mmCIF file of C-alpha atoms and ligand atoms in Angstrom:
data_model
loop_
_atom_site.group_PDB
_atom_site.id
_atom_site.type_symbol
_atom_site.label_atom_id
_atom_site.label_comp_id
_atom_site.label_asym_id
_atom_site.label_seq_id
_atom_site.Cartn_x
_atom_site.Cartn_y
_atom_site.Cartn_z
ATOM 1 C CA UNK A 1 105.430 131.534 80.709
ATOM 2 C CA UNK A 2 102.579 128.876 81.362
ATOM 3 C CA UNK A 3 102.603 128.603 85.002
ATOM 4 C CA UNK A 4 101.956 125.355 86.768
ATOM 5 C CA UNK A 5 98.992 124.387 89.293
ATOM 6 C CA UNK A 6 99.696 126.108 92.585
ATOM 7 C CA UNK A 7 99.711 122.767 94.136
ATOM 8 C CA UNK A 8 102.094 120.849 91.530
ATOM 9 C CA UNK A 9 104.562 124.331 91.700
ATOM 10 C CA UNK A 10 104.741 123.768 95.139
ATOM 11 C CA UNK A 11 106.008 119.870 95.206
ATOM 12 C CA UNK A 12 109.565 118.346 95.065
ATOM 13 C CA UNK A 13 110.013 115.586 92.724
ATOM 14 C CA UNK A 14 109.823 112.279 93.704
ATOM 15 C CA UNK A 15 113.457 111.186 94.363
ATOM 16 C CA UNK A 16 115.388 107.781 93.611
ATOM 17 C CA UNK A 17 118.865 106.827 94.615
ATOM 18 C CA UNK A 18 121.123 108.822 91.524
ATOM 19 C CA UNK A 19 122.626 105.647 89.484
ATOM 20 C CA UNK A 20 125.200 106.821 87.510
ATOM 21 C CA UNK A 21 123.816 107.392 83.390
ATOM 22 C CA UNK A 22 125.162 104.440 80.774
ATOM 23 C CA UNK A 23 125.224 100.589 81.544
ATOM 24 C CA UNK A 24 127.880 99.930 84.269
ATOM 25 C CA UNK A 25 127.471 96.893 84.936
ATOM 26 C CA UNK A 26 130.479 96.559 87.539
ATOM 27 C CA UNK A 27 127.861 98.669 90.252
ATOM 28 C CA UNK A 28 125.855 97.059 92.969
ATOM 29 C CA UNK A 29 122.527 98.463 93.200
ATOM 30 C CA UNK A 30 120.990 97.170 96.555
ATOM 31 C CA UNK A 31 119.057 100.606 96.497
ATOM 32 C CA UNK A 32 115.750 100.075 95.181
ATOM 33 C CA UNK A 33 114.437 96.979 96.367
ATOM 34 C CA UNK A 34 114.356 94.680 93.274
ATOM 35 C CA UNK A 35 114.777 91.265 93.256
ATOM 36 C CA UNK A 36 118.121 88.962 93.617
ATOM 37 C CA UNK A 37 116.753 86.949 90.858
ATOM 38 C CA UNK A 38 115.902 87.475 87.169
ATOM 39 C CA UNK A 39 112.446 86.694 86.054
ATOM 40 C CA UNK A 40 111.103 82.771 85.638
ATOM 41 C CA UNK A 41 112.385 82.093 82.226
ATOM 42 C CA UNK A 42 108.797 81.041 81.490
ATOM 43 C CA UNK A 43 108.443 84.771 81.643
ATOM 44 C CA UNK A 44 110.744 85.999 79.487
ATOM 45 C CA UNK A 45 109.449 83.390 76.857
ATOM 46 C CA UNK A 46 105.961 84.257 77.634
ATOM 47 C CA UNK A 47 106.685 87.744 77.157
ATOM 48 C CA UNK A 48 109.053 87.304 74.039
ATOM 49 C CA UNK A 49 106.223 85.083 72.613
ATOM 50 C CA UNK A 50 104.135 88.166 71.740
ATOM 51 C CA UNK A 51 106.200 90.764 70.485
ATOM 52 C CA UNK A 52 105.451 90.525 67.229
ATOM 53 C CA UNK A 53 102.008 91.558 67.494
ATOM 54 C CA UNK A 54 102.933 94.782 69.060
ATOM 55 C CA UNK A 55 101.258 96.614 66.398
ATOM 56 C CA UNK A 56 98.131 95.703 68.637
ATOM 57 C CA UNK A 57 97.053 97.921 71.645
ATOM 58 C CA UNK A 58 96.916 95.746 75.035
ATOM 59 C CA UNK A 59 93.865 94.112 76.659
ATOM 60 C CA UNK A 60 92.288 97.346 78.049
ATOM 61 C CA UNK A 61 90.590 94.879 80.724
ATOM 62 C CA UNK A 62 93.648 93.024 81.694
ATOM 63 C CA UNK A 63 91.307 89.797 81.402
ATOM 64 C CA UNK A 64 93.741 86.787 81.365
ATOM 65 C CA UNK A 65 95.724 88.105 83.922
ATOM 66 C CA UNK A 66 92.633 88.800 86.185
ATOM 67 C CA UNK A 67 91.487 85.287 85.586
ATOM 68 C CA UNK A 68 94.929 84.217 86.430
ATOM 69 C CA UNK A 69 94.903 86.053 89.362
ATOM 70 C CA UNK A 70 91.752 84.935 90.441
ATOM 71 C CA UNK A 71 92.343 81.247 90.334
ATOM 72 C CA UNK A 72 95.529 81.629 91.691
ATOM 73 C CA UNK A 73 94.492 83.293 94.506
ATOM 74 C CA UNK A 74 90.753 81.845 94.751
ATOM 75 C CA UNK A 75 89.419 85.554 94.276
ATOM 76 C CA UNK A 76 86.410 86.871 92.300
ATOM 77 C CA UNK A 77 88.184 88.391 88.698
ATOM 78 C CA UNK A 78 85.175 91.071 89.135
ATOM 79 C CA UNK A 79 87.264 92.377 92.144
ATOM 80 C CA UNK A 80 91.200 92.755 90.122
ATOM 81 C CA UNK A 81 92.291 96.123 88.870
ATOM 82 C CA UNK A 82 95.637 96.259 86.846
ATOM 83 C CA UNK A 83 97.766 99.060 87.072
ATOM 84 C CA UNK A 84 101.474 100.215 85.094
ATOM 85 C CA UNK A 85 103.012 99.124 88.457
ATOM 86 C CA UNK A 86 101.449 99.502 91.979
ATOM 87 C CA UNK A 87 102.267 103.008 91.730
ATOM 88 C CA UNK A 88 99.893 103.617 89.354
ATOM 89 C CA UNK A 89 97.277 102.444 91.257
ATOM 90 C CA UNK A 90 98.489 104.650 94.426
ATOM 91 C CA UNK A 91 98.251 107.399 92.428
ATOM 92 C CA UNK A 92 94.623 106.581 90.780
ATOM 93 C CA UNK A 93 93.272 105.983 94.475
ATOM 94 C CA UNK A 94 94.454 109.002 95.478
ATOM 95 C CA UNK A 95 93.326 111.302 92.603
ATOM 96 C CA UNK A 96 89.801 109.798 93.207
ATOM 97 C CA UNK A 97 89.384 109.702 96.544
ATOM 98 C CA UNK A 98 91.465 112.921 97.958
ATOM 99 C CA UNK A 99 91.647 116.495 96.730
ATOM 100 C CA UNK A 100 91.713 119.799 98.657
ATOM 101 C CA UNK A 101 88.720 118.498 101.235
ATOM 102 C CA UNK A 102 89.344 115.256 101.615
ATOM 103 C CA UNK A 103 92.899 113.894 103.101
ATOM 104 C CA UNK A 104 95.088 111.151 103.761
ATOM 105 C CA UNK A 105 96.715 109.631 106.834
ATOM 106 C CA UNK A 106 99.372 107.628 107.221
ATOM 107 C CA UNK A 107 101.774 106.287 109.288
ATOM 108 C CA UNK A 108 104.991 108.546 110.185
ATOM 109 C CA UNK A 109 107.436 106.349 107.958
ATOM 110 C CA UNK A 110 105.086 105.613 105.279
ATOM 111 C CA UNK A 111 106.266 104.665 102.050
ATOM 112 C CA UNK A 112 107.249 108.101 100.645
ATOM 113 C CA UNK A 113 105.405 108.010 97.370
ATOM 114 C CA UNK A 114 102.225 108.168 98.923
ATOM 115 C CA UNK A 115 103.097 111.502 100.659
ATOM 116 C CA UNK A 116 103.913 112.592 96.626
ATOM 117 C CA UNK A 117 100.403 110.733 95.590
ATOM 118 C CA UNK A 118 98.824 112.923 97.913
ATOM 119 C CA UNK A 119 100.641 116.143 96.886
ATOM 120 C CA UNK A 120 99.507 114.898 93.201
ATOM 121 C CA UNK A 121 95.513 115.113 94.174
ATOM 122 C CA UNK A 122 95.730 118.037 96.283
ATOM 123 C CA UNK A 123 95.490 117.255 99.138
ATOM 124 C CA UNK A 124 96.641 117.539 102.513
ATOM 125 C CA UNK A 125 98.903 114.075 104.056
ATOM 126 C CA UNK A 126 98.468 113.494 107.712
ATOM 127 C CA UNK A 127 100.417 111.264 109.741
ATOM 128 C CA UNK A 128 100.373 109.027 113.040
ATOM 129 C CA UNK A 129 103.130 108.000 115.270
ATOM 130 C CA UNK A 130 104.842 104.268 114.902
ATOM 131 C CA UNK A 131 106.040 102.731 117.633
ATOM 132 C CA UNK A 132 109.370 100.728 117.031
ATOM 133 C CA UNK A 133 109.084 101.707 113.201
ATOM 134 C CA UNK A 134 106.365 99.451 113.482
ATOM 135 C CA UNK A 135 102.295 100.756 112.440
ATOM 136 C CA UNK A 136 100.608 101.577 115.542
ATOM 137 C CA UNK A 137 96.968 101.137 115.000
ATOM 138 C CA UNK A 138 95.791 102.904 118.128
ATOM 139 C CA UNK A 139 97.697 105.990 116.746
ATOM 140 C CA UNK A 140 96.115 106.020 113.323
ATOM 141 C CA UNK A 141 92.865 105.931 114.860
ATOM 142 C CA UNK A 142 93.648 108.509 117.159
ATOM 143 C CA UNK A 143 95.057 110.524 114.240
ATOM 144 C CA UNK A 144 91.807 110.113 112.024
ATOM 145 C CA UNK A 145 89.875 113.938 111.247
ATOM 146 C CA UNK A 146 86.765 115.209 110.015
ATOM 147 C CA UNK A 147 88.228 115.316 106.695
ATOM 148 C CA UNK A 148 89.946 111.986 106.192
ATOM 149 C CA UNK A 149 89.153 110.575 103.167
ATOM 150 C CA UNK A 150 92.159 107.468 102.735
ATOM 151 C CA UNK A 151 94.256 105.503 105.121
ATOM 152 C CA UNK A 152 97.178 104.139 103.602
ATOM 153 C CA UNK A 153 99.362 101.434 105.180
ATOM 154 C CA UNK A 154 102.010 99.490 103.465
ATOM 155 C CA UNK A 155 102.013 95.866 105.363
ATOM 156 C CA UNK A 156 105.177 94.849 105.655
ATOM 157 C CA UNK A 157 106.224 98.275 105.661
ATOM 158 C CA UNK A 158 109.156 100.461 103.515
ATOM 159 C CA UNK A 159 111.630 101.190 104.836
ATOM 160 C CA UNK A 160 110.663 100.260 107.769
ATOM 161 C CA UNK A 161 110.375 95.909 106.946
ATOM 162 C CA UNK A 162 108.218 95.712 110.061
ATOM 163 C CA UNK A 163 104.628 94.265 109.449
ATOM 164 C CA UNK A 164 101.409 94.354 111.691
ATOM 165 C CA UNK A 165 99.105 91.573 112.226
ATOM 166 C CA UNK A 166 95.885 90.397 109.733
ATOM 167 C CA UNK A 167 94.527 91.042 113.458
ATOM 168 C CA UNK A 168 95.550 94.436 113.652
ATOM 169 C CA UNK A 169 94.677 95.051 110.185
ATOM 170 C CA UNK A 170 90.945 94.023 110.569
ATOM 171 C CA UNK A 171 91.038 96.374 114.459
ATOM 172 C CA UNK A 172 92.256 98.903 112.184
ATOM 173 C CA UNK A 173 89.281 98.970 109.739
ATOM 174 C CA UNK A 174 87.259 98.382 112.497
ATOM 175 C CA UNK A 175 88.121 101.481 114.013
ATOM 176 C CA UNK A 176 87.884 103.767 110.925
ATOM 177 C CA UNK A 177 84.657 105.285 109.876
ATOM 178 C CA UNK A 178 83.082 103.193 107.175
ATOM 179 C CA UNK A 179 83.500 106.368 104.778
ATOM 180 C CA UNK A 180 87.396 106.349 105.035
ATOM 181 C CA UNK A 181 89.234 103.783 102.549
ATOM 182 C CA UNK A 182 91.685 101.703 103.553
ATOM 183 C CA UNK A 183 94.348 101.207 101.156
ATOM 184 C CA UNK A 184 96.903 98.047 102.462
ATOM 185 C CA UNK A 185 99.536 98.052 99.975
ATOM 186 C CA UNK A 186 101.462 94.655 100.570
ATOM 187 C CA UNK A 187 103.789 95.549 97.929
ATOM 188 C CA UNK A 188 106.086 92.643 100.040
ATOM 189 C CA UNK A 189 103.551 90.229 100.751
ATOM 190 C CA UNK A 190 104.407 87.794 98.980
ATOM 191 C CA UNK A 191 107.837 87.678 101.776
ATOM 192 C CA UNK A 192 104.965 86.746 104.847
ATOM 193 C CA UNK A 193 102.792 85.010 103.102
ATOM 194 C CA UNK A 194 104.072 81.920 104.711
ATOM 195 C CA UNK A 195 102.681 83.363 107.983
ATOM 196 C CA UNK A 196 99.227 82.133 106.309
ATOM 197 C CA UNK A 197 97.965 85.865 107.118
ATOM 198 C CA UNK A 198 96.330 86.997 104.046
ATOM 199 C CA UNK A 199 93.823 89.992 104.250
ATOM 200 C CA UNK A 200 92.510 89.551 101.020
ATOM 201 C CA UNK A 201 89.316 88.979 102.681
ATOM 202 C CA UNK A 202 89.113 92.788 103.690
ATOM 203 C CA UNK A 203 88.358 93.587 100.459
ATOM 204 C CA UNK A 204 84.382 92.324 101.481
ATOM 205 C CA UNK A 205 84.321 95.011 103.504
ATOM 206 C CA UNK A 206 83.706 97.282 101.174
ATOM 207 C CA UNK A 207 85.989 99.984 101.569
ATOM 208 C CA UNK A 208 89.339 98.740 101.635
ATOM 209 C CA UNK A 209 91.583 98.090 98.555
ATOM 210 C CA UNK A 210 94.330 95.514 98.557
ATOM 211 C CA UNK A 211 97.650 95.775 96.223
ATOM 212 C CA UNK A 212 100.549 93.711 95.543
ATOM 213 C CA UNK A 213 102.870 94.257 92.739
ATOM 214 C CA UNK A 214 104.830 92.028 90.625
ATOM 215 C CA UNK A 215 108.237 94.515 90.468
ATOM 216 C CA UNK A 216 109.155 92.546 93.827
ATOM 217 C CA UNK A 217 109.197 88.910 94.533
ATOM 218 C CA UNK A 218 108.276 87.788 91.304
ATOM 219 C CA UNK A 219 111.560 89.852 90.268
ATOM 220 C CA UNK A 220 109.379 92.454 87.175
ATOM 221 C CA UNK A 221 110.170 95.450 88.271
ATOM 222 C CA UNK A 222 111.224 96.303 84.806
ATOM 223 C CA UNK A 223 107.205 95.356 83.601
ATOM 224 C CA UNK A 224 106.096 97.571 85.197
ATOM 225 C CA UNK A 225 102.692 95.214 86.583
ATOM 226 C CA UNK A 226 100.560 95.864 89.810
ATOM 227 C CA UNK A 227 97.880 94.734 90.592
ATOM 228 C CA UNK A 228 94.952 95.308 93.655
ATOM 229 C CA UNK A 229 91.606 93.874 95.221
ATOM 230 C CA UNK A 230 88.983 96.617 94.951
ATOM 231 C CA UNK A 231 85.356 96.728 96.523
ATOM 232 C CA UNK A 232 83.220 96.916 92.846
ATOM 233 C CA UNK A 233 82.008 100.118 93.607
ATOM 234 C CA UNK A 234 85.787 101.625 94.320
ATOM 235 C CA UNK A 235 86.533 99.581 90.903
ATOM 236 C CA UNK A 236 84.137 101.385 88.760
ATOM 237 C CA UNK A 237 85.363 104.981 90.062
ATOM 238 C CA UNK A 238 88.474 104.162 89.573
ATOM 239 C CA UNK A 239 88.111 103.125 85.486
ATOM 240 C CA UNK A 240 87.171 106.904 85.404
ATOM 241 C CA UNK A 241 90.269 108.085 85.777
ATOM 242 C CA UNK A 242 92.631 104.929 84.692
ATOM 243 C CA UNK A 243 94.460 105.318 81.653
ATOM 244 C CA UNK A 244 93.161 102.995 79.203
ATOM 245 C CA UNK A 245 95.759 100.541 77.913
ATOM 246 C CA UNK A 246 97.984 101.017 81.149
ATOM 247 C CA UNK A 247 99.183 97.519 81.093
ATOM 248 C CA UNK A 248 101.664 96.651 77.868
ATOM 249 C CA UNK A 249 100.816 93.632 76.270
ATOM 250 C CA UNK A 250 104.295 91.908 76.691
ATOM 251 C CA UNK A 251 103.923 93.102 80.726
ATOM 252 C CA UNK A 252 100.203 91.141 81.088
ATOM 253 C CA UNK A 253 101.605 87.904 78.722
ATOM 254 C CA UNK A 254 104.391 87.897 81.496
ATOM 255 C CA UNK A 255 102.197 88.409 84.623
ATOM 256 C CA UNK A 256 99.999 85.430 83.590
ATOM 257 C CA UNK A 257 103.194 83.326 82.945
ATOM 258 C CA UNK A 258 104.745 84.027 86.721
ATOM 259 C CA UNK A 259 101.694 83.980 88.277
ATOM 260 C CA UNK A 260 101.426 80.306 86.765
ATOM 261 C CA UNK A 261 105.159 79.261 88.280
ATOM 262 C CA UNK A 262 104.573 79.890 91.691
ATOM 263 C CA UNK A 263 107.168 77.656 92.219
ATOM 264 C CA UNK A 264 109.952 80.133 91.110
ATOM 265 C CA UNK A 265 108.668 83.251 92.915
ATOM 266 C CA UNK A 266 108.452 80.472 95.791
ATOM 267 C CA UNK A 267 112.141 80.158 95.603
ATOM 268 C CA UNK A 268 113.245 83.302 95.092
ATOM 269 C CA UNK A 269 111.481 84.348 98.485
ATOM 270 C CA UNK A 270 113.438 81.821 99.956
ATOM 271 C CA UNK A 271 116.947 82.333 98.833
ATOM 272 C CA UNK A 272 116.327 85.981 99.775
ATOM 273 C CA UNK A 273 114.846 85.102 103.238
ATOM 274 C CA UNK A 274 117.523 82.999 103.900
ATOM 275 C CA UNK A 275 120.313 85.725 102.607
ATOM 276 C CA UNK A 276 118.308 88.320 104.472
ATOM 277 C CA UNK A 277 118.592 86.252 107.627
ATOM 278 C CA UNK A 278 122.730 85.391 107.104
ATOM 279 C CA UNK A 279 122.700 89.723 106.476
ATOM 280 C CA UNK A 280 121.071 90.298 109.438
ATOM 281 C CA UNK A 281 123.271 88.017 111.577
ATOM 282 C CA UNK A 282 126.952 89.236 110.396
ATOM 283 C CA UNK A 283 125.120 93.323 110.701
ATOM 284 C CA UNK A 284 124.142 92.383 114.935
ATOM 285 C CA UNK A 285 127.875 90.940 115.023
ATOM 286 C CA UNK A 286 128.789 93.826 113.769
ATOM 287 C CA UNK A 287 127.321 95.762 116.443
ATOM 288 C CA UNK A 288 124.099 97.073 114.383
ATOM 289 C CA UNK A 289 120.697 97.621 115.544
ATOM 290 C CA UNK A 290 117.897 96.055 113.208
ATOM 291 C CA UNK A 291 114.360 95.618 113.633
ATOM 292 C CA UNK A 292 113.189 92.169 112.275
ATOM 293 C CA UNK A 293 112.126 92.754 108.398
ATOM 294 C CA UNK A 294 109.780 90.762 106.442
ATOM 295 C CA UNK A 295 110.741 91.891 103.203
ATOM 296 C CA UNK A 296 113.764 91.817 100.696
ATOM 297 C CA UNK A 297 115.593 94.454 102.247
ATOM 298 C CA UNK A 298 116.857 95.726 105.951
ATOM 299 C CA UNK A 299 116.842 99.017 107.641
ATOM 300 C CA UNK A 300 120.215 99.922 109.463
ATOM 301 C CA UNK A 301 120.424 102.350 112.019
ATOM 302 C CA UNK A 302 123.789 103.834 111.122
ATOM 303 C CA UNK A 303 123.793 105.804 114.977
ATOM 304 C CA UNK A 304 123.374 109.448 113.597
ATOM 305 C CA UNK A 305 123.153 111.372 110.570
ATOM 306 C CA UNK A 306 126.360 111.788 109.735
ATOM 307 C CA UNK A 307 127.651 108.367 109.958
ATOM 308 C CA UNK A 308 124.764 107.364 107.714
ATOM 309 C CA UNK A 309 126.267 110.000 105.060
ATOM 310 C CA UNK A 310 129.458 109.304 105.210
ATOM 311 C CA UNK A 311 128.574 105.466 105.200
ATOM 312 C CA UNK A 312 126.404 105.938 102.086
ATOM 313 C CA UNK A 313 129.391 108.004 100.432
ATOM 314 C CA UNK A 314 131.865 104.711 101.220
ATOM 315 C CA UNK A 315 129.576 102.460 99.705
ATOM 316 C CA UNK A 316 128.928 104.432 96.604
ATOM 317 C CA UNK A 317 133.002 104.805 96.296
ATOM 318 C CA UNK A 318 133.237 100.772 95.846
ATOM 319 C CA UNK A 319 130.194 100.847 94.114
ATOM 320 C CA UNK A 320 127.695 99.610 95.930
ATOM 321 C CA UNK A 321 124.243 101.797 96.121
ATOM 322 C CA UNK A 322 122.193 102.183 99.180
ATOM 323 C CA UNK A 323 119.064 103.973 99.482
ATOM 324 C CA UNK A 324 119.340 106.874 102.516
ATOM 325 C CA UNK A 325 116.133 107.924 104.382
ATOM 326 C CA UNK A 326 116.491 111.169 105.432
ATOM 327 C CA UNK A 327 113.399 112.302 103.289
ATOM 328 C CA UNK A 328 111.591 109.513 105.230
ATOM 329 C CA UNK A 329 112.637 111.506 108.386
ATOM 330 C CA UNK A 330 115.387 108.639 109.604
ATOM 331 C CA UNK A 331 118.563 110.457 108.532
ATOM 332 C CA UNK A 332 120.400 108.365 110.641
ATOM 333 C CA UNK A 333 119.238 105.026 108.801
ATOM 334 C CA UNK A 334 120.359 103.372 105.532
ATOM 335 C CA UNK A 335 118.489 101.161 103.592
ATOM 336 C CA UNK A 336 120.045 98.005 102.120
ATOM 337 C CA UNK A 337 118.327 95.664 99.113
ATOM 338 C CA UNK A 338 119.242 91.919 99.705
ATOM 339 C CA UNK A 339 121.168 91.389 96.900
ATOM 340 C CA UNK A 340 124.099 88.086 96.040
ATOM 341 C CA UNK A 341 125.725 86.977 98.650
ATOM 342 C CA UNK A 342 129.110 88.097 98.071
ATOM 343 C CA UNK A 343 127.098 92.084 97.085
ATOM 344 C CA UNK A 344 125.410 91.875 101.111
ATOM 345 C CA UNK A 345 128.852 90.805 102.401
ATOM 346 C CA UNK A 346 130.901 93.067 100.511
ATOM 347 C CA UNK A 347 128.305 95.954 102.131
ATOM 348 C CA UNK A 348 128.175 94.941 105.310
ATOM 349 C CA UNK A 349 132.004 95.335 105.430
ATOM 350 C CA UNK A 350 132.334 98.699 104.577
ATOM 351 C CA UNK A 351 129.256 99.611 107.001
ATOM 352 C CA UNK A 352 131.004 97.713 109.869
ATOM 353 C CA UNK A 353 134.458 99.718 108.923
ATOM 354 C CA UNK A 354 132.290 103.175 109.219
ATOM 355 C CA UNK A 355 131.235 102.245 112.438
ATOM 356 C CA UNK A 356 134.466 101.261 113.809
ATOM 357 C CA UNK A 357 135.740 104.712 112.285
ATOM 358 C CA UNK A 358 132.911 106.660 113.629
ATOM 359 C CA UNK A 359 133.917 104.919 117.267
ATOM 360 C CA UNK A 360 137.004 106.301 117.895
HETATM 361 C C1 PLP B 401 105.499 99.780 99.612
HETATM 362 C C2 PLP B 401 105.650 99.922 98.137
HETATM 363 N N1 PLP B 401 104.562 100.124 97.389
HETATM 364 C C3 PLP B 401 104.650 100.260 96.050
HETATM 365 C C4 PLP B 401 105.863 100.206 95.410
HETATM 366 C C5 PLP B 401 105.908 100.440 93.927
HETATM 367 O O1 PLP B 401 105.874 99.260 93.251
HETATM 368 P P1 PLP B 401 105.641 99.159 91.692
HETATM 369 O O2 PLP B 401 106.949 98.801 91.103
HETATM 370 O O3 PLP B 401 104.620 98.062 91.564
HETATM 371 O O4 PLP B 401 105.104 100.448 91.180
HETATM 372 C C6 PLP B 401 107.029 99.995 96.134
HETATM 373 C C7 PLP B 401 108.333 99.962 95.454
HETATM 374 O O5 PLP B 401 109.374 100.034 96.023
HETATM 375 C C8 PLP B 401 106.915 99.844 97.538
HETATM 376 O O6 PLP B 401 107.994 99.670 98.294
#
């Protein structure tokens, strides 16, 4: 039988929260981090609006959507790379800028698919301690080798919620030789953007890459659109090894259309801040430990491991899907998407029963 690379035989496969096959539409997914909200409806008629010139392949250079972008944001176009989701682009970076001499650091409860990214380019994943499942950039600098070749750094963190400073960000580049590439994936940026701390800037450095994604608060995880600043010289390695056409057409007529109603990603951000905040609130009542999160979901410590299981199986029962970390090395934590109102409530119920369970 054809035998697989060493390194690829070796891997596990990326794992998502099982969801039940077929369209059920009675379960509660708060597992995965997607939005509360549906897409602007200026997006779905942006994105209806050109299926009927599917026959044509998609604008290999993403150009509308860069110059969208762009003015949106006040950025150079020159500087935009497009990818089939932000994962796309994590896994581009890391085919071009790690293999079996170069590796990649990040922090202890990184976002798990960049441990797989790293598996993916052969190469060896490194990480530094967090203090208060927060990025400490003291440790990542202490952690850096001879061989480190990428830094990655989600900002606010998953699962973790917990963000660093544009501060800390620029002590952390700082600190890193100028060879190593920074990679700040603010996949949940958009939720602290209000704290007017935007390191978009970075990307002058010339060796740091900025993403965002639109599969968050813009509610598109289903388009399957990310997006990232690159230094021009990281840009033009990086075509090398892009697929071509990565981006469907209906997914870039769609990106151009939210990115022109700000207004609705806007509110989403708020309803779920606000939710996230009421969530947080009855969870403390309820005698849970939570770090402050500056995302669209919160990480509960369930206590140990196997109240976290047995919590997760509860939830699953009434359907309602949590994500578990275990493989993120927090067995004892569950992760919960802020979803409706009455879905968070309904959640938070059954959590607070397991703990009363567990306590006696
Ligand atoms: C930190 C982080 N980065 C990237 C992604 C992937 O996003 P996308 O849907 O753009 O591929 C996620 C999705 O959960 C995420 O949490």
């Amino acid at each position: 039988m054809t035998q697989p690379m060493p390194h690829v035989a070796r891997m596990a496969p990326y794992t998502l929260v099982k969801v039940p096959a077929g369209d059920d539409h009675t379960l509660i997914s708060l597992s995965q981090n997607e939005s509360l909200r549906p897409p602007s409806p200026k997006v779905v008629k942006a994105a209806s609006s050109v299926l009927t010139r599917s026959m044509l392949y998609p604008d290999p250079d993403w150009t509308e959507l860069r110059l969208a972008l762009a003015q949106h944001h006040e950025l150079n176009a020159e500087y935009i790379l497009c990818g089939n989701g932000s994962l796309d682009l994590i896994g581009c970076i890391a085919r071009v800028f790690a293999g079996p001499d170069r590796s990649i650091l990040a922090p202890e409860y990184a976002y798990p698919f960049f441990r797989s990214a790293t598996q993916m380019a052969n190469a060896r994943f490194d990480i530094a301690r967090e203090s208060f499942l927060t990025v400490n950039v003291k440790a990542i600098l202490d952690s850096v080798v001879a061989d480190t070749g990428i830094v990655f750094v989600a900002n606010p963190g998953n699962p973790t919620g917990t963000r660093i400073s544009g501060g800390e960000l620029e002590r952390l580049r700082a600190g890193l030789r100028p060879d190593i590439l920074l990679v700040v994936d603010e996949a949940y940026g958009e939720f602290a953007d209000h704290l007017g701390e935007s390191c978009f800037d970075m990307v002058n450095s010339g060796n740091t890459v900025i993403l965002r994604t639109f599969s968050k608060a813009y509610g598109m995880a289903g388009f399957r659109v990310g997006w990232g600043l690159f230094p021009p010289a990281v840009a033009a390695e990086m075509r090398k090894v892009m697929n071509p056409n990565n981006v469907s057409a209906v997914s870039q007529a769609a990106a151009i259309a939210a990115v022109q109603d700000e207004k609705y990603m806007r509110e989403t951000c708020e309803i779920t801040t606000q939710l996230r905040e009421e969530a947080t609130t009855k969870l403390k009542d309820a005698g849970f430990d939570l770090f402050p999160s500056f995302t669209n979901f919160v990480l509960i410590d369930m206590g140990d491991p196997e109240t976290a299981q047995n919590a997760e199986a509860a939830l699953r029962r009434n359907g309602i899907l949590v994500r578990p970390q275990g493989g993120v090395g927090l067995p004892h934590a569950l992760r919960m998407t802020i979803g409706a109102k009455q879905d968070n409530e309904a959640a938070i119920s059954i959590l607070a029963q397991c703990k009363k369970e567990h306590a006696r």
